[in-house]
XYZ file of C-alpha atoms in Angstrom:
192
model
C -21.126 12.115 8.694
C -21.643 10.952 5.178
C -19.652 11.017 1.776
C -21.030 12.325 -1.705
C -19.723 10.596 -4.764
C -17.631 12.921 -5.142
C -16.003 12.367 -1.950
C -15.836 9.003 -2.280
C -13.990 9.029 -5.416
C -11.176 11.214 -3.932
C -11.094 8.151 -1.245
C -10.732 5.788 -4.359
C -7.633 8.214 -5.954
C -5.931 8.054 -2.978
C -6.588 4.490 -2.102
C -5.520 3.606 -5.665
C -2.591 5.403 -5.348
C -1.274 3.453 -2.528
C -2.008 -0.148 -3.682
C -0.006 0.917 -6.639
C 2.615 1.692 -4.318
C 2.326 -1.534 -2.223
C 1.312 -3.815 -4.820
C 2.096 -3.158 -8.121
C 5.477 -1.614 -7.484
C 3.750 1.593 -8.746
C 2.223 0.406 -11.922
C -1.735 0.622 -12.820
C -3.680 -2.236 -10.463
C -5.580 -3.975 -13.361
C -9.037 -6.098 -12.931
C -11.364 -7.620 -15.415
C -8.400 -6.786 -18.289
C -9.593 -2.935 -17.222
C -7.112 -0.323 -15.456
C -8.427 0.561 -12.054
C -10.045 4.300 -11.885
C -11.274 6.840 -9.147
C -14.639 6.635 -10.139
C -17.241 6.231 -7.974
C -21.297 6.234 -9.065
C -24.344 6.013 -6.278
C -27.187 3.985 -7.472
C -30.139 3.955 -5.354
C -31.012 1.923 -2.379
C -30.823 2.512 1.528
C -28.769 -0.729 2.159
C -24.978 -0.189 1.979
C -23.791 -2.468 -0.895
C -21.007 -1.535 -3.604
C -19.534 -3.345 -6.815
C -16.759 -2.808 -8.977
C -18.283 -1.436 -12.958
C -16.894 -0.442 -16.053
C -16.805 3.060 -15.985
C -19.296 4.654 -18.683
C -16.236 5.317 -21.188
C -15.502 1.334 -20.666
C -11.762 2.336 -20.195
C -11.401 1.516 -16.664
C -12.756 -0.140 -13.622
C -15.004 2.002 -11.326
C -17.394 1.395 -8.358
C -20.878 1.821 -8.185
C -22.759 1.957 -4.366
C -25.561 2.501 -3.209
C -26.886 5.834 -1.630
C -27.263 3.821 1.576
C -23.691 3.042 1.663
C -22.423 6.774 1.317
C -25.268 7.747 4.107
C -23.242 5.748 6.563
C -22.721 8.060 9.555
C -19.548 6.498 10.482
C -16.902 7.409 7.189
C -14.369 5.152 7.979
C -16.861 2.485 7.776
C -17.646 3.999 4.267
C -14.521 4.177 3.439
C -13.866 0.219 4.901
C -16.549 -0.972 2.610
C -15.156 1.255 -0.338
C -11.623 0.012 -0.346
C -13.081 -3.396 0.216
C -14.643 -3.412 -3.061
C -11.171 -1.801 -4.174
C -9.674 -4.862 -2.342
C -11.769 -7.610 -4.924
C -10.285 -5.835 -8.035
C -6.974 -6.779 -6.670
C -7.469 -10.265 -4.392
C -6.280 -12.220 -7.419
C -3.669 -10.511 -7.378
C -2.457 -9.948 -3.823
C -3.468 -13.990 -3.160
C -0.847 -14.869 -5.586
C 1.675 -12.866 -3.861
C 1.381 -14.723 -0.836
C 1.078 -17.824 -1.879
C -2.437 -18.842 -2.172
C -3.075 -18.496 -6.076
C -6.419 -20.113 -7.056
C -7.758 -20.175 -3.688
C -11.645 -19.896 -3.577
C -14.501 -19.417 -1.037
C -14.410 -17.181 1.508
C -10.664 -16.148 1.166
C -11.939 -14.272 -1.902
C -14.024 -12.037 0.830
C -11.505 -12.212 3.444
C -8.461 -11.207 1.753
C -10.299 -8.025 0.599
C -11.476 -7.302 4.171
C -7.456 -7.454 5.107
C -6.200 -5.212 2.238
C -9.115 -3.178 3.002
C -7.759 -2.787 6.798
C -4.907 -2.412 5.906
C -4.582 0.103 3.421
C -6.660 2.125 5.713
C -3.745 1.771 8.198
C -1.431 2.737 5.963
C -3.432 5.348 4.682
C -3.032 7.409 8.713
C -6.432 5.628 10.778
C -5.261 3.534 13.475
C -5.781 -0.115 13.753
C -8.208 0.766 16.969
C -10.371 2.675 15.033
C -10.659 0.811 12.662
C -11.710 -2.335 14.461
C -13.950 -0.234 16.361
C -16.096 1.405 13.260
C -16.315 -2.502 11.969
C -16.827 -3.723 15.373
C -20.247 -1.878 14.710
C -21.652 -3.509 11.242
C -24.761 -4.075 12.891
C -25.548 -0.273 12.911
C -23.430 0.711 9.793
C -24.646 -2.458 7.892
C -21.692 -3.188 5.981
C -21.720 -7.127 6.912
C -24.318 -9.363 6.682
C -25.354 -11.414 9.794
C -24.752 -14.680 8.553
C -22.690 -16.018 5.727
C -23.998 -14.440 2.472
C -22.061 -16.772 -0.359
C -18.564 -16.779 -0.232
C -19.403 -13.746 2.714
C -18.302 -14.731 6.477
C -20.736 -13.394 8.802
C -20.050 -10.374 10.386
C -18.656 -10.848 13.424
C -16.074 -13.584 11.848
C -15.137 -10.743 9.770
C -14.139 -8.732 12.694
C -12.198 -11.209 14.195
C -10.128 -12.237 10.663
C -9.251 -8.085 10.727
C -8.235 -8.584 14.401
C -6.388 -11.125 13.730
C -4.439 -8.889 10.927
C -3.800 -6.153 13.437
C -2.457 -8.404 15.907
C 0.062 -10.041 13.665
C 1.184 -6.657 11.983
C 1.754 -5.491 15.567
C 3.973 -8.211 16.092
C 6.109 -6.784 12.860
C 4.669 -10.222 10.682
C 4.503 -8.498 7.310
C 1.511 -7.990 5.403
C 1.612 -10.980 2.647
C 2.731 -13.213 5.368
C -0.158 -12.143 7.768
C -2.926 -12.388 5.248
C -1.043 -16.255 3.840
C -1.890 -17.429 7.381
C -5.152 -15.975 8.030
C -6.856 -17.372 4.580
C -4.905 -20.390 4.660
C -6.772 -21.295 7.731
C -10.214 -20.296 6.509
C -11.848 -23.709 6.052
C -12.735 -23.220 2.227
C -9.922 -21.636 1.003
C -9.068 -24.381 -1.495
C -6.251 -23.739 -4.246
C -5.995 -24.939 -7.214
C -2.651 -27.001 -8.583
């Protein structure tokens, strides 16, 4: 399969919706001093990339992807990589709430990975499928090979999401599940 724009920003309204709710304690998730909006805008190019914009109207913060990313056949890797990008508008954020304000590196990458995961979990696809669309970002391209900046490499990627599943199956809760998984990424440095 494959998502239009339109599509994809009914993922985003829904998506947004519930990190309000598990977040925010129901208020607007702000980024960049912008509300967070449903809006999603393709830009060409075949290779799956996304980044958070200011909508046209510059009163709220939208995505823009690629074509590439919303020809994915797989959708829950589409929608992975969407609420991923959903997940950087709110890392400040959700690292401060468990405990790891100012850290840096790749726990900036990681912790959206995990609320991405998660809020697909929460949003009704199970934790197997899940790790099993990710568990195939060589064909859906959504992760780079090797580390790409503050980007793991795939397959570390994987196993920081495993990792997530398997402590939320052991009833850890969410904050203190992704706490422990970025605290033990070796560059996840905090400030004072």
């Amino acid at each position: 399969m494959s998502m239009n724009a339109t599509q994809a920003s009914a993922f985003a309204k829904e998506a947004l919706a519930l990190i309000s709710s598990q977040f925010y304690a129901g208020d607007t998730p702000y980024a960049c001093g912008l509300p967070m909006v449903p809006v999603v805008k393709t830009e060409p190019g075949s290779v799956p990339n996304g980044n958070l914009t200011p909508t046209d109207d510059e009163e709220g913060l939208g995505m823009v992807v690629s074509e590439g990313l919303l020809a994915i056949a797989d959708n829950v890797a589409i929608k992975f990589a969407l609420a991923h990008e959903l997940g950087h508008g709110i890392s400040e954020h959700v690292l401060s709430k468990v405990g790891l304000t100012g850290a840096s590196g790749e726990a900036t990458e990681v912790i959206a990975d995990l609320n991405a995961a998660y809020l697909l979990n929460q949003l009704g696809i199970g934790w197997d499928t899940v790790i099993a669309s990710i568990s195939e970002w060589r064909t859906s391209q959504i992760f780079d090979t090797h580390k790409e900046g503050d980007h793991p490499p795939g397959d570390h990627r994987v196993k920081y999401v495993k990792q997530l599943r398997a402590l939320i199956v052991r009833k850890v809760a969410f904050n203190d599940a992704a706490r422990q998984i970025c605290q033990a990424l070796p560059d996840a440095g905090t400030s004072p």
